[in-house]
Short mmCIF file of C-alpha atoms in Angstrom, two decimals:
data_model
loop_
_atom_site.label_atom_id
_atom_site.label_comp_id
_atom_site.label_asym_id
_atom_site.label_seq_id
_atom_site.Cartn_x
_atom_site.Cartn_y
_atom_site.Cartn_z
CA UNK A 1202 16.76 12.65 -5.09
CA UNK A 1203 17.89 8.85 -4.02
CA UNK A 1204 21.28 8.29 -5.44
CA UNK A 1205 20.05 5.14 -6.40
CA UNK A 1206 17.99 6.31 -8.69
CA UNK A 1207 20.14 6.15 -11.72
CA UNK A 1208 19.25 2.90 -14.27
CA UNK A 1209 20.57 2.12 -17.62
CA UNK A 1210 18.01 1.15 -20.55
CA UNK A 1211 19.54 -2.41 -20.04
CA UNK A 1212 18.44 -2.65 -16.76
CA UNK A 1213 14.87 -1.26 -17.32
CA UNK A 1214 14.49 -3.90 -20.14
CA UNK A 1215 15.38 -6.41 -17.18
CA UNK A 1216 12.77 -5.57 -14.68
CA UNK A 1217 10.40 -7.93 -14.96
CA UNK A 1218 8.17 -7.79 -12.10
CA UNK A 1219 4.93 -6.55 -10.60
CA UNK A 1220 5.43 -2.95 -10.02
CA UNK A 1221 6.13 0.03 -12.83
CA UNK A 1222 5.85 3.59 -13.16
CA UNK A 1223 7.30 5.62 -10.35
CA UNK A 1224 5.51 4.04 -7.03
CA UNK A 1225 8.38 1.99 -5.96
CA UNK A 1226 10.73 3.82 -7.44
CA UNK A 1227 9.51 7.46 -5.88
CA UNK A 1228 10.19 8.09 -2.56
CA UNK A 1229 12.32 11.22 -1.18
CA UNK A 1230 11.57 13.56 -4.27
CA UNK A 1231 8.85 15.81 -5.56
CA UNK A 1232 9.76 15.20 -8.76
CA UNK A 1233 8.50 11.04 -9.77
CA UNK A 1234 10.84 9.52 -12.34
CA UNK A 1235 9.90 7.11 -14.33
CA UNK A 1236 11.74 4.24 -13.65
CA UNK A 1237 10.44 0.60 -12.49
CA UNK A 1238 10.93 -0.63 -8.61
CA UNK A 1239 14.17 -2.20 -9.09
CA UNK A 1240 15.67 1.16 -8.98
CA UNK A 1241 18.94 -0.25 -7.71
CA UNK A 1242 19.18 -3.13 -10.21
CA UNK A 1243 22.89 -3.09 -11.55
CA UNK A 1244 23.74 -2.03 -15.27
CA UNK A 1245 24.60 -5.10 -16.00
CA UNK A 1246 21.54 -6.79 -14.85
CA UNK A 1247 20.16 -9.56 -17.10
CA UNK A 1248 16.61 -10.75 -17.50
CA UNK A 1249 15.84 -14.17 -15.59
CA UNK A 1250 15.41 -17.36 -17.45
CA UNK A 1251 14.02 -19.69 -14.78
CA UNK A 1252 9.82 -19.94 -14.51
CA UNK A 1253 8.61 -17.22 -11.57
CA UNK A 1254 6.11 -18.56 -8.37
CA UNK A 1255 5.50 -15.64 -6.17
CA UNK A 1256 4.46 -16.72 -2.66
CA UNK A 1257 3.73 -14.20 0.29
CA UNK A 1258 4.36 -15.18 3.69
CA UNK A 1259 1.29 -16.43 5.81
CA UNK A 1260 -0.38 -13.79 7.59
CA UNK A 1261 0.67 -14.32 11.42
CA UNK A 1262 -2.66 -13.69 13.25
CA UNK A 1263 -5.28 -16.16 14.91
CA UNK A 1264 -7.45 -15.54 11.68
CA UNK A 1265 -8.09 -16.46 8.65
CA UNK A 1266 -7.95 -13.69 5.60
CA UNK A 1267 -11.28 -13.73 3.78
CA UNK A 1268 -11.11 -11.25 0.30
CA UNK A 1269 -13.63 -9.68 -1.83
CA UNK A 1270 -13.23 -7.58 -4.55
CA UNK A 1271 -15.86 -4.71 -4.79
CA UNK A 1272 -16.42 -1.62 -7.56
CA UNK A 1273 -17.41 1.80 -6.02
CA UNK A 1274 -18.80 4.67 -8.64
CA UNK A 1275 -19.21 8.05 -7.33
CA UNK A 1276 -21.49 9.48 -9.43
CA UNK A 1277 -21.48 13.00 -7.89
CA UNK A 1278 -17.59 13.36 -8.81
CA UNK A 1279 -16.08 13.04 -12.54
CA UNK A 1280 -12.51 11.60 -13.00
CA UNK A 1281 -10.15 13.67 -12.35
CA UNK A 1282 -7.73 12.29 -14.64
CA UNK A 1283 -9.75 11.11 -17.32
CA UNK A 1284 -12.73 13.46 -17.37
CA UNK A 1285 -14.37 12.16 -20.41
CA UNK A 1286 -14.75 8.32 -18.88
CA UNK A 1287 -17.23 9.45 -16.74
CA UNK A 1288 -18.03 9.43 -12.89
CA UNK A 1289 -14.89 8.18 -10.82
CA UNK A 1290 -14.64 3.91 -10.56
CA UNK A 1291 -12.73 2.44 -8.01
CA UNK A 1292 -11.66 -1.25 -7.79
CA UNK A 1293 -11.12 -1.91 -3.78
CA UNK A 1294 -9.98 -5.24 -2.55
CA UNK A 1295 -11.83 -5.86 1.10
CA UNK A 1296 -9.92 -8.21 3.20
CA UNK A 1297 -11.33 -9.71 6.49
CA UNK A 1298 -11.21 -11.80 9.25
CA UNK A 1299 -12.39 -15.08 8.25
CA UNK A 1300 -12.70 -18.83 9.43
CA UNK A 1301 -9.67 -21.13 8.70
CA UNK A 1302 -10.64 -23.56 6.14
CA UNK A 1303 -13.47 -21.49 3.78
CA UNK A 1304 -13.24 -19.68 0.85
CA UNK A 1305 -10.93 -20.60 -2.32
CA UNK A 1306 -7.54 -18.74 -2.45
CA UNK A 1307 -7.93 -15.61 -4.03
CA UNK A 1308 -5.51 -14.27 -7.35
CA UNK A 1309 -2.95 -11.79 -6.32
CA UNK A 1310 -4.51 -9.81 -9.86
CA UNK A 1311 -6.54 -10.23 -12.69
CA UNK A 1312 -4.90 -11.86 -15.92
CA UNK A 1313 -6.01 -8.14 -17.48
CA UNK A 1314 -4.42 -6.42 -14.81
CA UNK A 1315 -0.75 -8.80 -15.17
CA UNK A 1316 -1.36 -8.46 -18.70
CA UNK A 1317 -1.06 -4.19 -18.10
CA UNK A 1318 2.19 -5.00 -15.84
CA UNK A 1319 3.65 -6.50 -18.56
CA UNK A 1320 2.96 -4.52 -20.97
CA UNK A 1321 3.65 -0.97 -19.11
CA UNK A 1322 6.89 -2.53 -17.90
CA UNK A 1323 8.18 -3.85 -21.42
CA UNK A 1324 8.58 -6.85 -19.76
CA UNK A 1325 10.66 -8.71 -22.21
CA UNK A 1326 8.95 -12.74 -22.71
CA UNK A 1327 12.99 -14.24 -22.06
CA UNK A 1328 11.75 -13.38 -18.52
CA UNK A 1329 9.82 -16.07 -17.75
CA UNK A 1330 7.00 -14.06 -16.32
CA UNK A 1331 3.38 -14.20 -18.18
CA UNK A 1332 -0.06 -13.03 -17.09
CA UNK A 1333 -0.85 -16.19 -15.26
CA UNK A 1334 2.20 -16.41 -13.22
CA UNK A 1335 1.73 -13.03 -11.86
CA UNK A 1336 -2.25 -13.11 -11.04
CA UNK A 1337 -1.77 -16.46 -9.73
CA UNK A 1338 0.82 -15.70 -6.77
CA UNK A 1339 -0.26 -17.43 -3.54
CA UNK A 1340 -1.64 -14.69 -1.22
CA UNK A 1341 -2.95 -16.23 1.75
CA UNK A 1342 -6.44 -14.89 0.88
CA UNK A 1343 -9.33 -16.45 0.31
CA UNK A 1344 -12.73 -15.32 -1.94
CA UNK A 1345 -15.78 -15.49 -0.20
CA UNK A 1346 -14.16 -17.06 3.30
CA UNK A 1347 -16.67 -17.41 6.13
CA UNK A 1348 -16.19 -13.97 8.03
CA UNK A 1349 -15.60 -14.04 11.96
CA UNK A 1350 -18.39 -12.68 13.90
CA UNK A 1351 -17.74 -9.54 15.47
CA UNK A 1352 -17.24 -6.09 14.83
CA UNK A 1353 -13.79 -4.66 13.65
CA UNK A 1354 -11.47 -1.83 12.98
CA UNK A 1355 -11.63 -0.22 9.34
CA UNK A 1356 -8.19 0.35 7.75
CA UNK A 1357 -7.81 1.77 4.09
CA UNK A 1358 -4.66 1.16 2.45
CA UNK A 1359 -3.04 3.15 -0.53
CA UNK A 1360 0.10 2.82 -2.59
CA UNK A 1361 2.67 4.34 -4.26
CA UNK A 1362 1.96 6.35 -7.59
CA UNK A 1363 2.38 3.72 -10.32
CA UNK A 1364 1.66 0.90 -8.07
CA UNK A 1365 -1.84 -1.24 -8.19
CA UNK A 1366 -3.06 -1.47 -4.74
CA UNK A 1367 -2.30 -5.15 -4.82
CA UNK A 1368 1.79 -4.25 -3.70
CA UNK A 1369 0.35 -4.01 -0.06
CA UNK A 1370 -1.17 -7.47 -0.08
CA UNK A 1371 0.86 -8.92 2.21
CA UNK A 1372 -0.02 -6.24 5.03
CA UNK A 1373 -3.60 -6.67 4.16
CA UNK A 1374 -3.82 -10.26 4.96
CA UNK A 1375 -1.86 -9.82 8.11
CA UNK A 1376 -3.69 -6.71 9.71
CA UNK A 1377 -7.20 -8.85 8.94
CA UNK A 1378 -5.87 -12.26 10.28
CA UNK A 1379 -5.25 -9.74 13.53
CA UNK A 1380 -8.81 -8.40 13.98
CA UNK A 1381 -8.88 -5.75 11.22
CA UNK A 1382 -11.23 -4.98 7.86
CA UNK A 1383 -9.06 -3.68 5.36
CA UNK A 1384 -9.95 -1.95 2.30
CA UNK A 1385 -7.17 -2.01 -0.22
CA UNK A 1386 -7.74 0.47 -2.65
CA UNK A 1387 -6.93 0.80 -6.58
CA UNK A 1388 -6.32 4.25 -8.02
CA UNK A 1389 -7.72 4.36 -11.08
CA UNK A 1390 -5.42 6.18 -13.58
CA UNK A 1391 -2.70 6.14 -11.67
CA UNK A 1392 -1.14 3.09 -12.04
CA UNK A 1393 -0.83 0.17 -15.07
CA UNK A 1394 -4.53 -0.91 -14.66
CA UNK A 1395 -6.89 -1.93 -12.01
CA UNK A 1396 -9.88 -3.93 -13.43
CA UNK A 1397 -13.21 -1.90 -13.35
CA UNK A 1398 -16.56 -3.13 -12.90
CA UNK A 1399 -17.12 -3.12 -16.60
CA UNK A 1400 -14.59 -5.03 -16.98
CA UNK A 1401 -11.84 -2.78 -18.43
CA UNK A 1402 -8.83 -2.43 -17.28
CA UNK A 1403 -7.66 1.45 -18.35
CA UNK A 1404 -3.69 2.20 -18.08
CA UNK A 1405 -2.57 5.01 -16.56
CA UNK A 1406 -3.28 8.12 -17.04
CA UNK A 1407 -0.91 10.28 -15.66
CA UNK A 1408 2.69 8.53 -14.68
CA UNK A 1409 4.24 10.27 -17.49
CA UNK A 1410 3.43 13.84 -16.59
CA UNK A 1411 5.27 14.90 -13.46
CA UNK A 1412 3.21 17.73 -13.01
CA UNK A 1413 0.35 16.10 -12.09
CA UNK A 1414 2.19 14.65 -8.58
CA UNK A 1415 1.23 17.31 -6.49
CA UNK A 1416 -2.46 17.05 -7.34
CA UNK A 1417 -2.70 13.30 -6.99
CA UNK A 1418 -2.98 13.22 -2.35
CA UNK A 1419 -6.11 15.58 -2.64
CA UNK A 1420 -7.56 13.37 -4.86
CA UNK A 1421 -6.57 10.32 -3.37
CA UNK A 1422 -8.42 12.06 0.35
CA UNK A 1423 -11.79 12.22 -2.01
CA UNK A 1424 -10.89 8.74 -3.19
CA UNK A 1425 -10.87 7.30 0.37
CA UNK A 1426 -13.51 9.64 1.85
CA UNK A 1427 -15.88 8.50 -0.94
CA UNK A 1428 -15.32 4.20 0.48
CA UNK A 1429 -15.61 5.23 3.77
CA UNK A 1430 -19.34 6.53 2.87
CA UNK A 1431 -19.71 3.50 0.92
CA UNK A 1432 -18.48 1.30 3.64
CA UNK A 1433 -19.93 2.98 6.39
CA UNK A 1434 -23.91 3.82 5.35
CA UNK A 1435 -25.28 -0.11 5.36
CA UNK A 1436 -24.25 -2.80 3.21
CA UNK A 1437 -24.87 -1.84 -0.16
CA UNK A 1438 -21.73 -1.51 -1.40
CA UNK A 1439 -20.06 -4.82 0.66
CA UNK A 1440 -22.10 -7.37 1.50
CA UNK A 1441 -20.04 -7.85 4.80
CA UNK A 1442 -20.03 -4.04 5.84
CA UNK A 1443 -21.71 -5.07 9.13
CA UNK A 1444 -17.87 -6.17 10.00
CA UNK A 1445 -16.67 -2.49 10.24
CA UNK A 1446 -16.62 -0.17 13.33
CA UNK A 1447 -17.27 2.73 12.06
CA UNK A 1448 -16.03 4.74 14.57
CA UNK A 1449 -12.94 3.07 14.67
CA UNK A 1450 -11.23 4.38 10.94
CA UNK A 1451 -7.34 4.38 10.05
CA UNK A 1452 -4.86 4.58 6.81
CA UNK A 1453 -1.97 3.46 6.04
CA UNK A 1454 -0.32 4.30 2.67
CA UNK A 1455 3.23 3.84 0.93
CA UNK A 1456 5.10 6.77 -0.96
CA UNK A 1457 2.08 8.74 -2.23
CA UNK A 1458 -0.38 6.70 -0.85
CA UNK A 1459 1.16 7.25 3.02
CA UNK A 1460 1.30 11.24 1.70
CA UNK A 1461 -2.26 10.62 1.28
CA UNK A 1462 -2.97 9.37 4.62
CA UNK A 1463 -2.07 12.58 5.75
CA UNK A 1464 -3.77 14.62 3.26
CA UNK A 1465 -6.71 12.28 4.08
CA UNK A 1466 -6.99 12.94 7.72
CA UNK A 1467 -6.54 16.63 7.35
CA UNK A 1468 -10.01 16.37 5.31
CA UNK A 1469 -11.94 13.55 6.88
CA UNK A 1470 -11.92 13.71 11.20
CA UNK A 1471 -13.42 10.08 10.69
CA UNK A 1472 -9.71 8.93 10.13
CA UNK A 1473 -8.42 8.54 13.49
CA UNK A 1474 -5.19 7.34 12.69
CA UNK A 1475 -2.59 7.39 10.21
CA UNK A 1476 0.57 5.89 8.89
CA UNK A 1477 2.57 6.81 5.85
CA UNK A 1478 5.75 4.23 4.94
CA UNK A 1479 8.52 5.93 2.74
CA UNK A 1480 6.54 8.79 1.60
CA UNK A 1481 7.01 12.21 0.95
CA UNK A 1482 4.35 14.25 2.00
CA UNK A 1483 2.61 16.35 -0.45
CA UNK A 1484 2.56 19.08 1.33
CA UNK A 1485 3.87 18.66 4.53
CA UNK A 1486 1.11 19.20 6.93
CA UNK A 1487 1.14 22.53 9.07
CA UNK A 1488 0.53 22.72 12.60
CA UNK A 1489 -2.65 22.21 13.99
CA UNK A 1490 -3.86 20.52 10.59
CA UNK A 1491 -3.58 16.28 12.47
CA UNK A 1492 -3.45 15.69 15.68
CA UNK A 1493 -4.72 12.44 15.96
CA UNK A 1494 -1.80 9.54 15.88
CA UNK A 1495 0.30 9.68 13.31
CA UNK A 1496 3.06 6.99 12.44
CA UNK A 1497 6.32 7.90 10.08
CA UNK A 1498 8.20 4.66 9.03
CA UNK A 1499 10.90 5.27 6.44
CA UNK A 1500 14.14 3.76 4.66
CA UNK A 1501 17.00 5.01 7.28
CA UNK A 1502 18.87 6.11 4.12
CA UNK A 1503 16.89 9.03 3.21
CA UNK A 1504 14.32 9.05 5.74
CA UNK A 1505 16.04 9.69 9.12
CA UNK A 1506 16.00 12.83 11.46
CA UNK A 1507 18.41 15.36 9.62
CA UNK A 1508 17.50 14.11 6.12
CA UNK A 1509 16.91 16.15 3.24
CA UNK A 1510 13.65 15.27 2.90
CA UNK A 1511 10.31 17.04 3.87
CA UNK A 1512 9.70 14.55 7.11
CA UNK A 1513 11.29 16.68 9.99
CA UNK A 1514 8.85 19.76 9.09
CA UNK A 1515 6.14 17.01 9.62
CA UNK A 1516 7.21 15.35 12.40
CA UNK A 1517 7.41 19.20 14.07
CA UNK A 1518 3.64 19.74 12.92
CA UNK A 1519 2.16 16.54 14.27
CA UNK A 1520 0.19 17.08 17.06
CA UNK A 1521 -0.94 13.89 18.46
CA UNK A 1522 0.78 10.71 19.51
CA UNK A 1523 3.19 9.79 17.07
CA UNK A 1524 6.01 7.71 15.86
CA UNK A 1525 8.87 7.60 13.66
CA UNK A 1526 10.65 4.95 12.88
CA UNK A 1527 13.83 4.56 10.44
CA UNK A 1528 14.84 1.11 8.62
CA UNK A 1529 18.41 0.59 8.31
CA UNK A 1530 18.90 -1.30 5.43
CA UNK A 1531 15.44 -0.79 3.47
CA UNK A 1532 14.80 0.58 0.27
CA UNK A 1533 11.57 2.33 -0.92
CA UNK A 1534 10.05 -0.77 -2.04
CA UNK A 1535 10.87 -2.70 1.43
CA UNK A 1536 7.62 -1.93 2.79
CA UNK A 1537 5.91 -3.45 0.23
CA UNK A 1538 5.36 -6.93 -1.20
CA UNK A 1539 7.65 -6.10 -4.38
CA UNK A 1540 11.61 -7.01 -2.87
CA UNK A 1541 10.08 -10.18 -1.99
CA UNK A 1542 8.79 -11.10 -5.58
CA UNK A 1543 11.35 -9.58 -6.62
CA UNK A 1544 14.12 -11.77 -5.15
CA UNK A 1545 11.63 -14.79 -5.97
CA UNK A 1546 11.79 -13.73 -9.67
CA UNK A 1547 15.77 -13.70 -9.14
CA UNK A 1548 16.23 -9.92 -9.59
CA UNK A 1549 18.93 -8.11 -7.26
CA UNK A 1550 17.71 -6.99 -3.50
CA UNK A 1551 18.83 -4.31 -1.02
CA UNK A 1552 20.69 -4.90 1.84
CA UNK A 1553 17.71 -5.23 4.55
CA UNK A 1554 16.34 -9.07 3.53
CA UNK A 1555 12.89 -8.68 1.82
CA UNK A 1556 10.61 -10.93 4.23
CA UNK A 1557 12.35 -8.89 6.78
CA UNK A 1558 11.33 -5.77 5.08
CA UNK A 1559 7.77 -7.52 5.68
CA UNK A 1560 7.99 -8.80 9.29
CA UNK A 1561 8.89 -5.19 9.88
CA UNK A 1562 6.09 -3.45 7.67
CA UNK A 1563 3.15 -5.62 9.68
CA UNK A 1564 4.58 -6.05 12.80
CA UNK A 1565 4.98 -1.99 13.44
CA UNK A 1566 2.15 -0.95 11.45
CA UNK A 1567 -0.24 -3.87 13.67
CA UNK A 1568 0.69 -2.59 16.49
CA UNK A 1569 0.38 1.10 15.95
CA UNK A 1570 -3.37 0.42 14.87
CA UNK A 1571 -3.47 -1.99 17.78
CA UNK A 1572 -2.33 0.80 20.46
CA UNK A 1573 -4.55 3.69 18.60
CA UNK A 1574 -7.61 2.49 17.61
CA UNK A 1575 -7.97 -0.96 19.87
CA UNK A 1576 -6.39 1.07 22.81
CA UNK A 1577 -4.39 -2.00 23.43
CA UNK A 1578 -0.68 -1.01 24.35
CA UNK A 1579 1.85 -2.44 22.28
CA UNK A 1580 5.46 -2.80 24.63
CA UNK A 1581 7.34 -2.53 20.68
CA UNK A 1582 6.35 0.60 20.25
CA UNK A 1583 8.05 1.39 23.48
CA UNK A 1584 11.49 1.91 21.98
CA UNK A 1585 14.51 -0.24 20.52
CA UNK A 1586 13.89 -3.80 20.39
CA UNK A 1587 16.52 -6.35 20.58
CA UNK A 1588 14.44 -8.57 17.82
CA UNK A 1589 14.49 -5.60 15.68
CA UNK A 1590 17.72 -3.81 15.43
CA UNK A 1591 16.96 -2.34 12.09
CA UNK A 1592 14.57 -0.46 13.05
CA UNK A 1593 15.81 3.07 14.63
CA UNK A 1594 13.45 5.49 17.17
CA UNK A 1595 13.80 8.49 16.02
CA UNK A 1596 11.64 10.46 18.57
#
């Protein structure tokens, strides 16, 4: 376990962000803990006073980021948390190339879904932080944007257990202002609420009972499988599906969302690349089980070769081109859009800088999915980079 992850009741009472349950906070363990991302907050931590504006950088590619928010039901499959709702309901965020100029920004969530946050979080009101602060941080996207003609690359993204997919916003808009449709997925259940098409927004489910952490990657592969049909078999489901290559499919998740990526691609050839950031895999895959391209980029504290963690018995098994990559400086959350909201809501960071933690998350990721499924070679993933000296090769 991270031997950060020790928190006093004060300092739980003084996270008042975007991310609870054990997402951010769960990393090189099997066992999640249920503690809120700012897992290395001091003891003597206080709640901030001053009003909170979240802003994520500006995506860095020649395109625009269009968003739509779409609800998927499979009606062949029953929850597998919450049996008695009914067939499985997904909220997915689709983000795409669009034209500069169209579309109205998009919220980062829906005032329900902030409202959950808060609540699930015990967010304390001293903080500053309300429903409409948090659904209304500037994301770069834009609702109903004018797509870009053209046919593009299909990546899913998935986040850690306890996060809403909205954490991985910031890589969202950046892989589709670079050429890429991107369907950001919520887990219903699993997190503090992700607003369904009926327009509830159900808690989760699960985050309190640890035993159900193993199950949660298998479920997450019939999740993903279960879009890509939707995505993929005409434009029912998204009215802009004619964007997608279907034949060109990756995923990218964090914590148990980039353990899912794995267990994805071991069911469903159609992924042909994958990339999990800061997770432990659940299991580790065997031999023989992905050999397609695989990327592994981790928090160089507890994600290195040597580590106690599960990664070395996965990097052995991997069986295509592959990658690992360590972050000196990172924490679990670094990969994600929470240190930066975080240090805009005034709470305590790690060492690496947050919109570094960023610039490293979508430049490595982009051009992984750039050299596997574009075919178009990226010199960073070469080796060590002088512009990146955080980040450690170790293959």
């Amino acid at each position: 376990m991270k031997l950060n992850r020790r928190i006093s009741a004060v300092a739980v009472l003084a996270l008042a962000s975007l991310v609870t349950g054990t997402g951010a906070g769960f990393a090189a363990t099997t066992t999640p803990v249920a503690t809120h991302a700012f897992d290395t907050a001091p003891a003597t931590a206080t709640a901030p006073t001053r009003t909170f504006q979240g802003t994520l950088p500006a995506p860095t590619g020649p395109y625009a980021a269009g968003e739509d928010v779409i609800h998927l039901t499979d009606a062949h499959r029953p929850d597998p948390w919450v049996p008695s709702s009914g067939p499985r309901q997904l909220a997915v965020t689709m983000v795409y190339p669009a034209v500069p100029g169209t579309g109205t920004p998009a919220p980062y969530m829906t005032l329900a879904e902030a409202a959950g946050h808060i609540q699930h979080g015990k967010i304390p009101a001293s903080s500053g932080i309300t429903p409409q602060s948090l659904s209304s941080i500037t994301t770069h996207a834009f609702d109903g944007a004018r797509p870009q003609r053209g046919k593009y690359p299909l990546v899913v993204l998935s986040p850690g257990f306890g996060d809403p997919r909205m954490v991985l916003t910031s890589l969202a808009t950046d892989l589709a202002s670079h050429g890429y449709v991107v369907a950001l997925v919520g887990h219903t259940y699993e997190d503090s609420g992700e607003t369904l098409e009926n327009g509830q927004t159900p808690p989760c489910a699960i985050c309190d009972d640890p035993t159900r952490i193993d199950s949660v990657p298998a479920s997450r592969a019939l999740d993903v499988s279960f879009v890509i049909d939707q995505l993929t078999h005409g434009n029912t489901a998204w009215r802009l599906a004619h964007l997608i290559d279907k034949h060109e499919i990756g995923m990218a998740g964090h914590s148990i969302g980039g353990a899912s990526a794995a267990t994805t691609m071991i069911a469903d050839p159609r992924v042909r690349a994958g990339v999990n950031m800061d997770g432990s895999f659940h299991p580790a895959p065997m031999p023989g089980q992905i050999n397609r391209p695989f990327l592994m980029l981790g928090a160089a504290a507890y994600h290195s070769a040597g580590g106690g963690d599960n990664w070395g018995q996965a990097w052995a098994a991997l069986g295509g081109y592959k990658k690992w990559l360590a972050v000196t400086g990172a924490n679990h959350p670094s990969f994600t859009d929470v240190d930066l909201l975080e240090e805009e809501a005034g709470f305590p960071t790690p060492p690496l800088d947050p919109e570094r933690g960023i610039v490293i998350t979508r430049e490595y990721v982009t051009a992984f999915l750039d050299q596997t499924l574009k075919g178009i070679h990226r010199p960073l993933l070469d080796g060590p980079s002088p512009n990146n000296p955080e980040v450690l090769f170790q293959d």
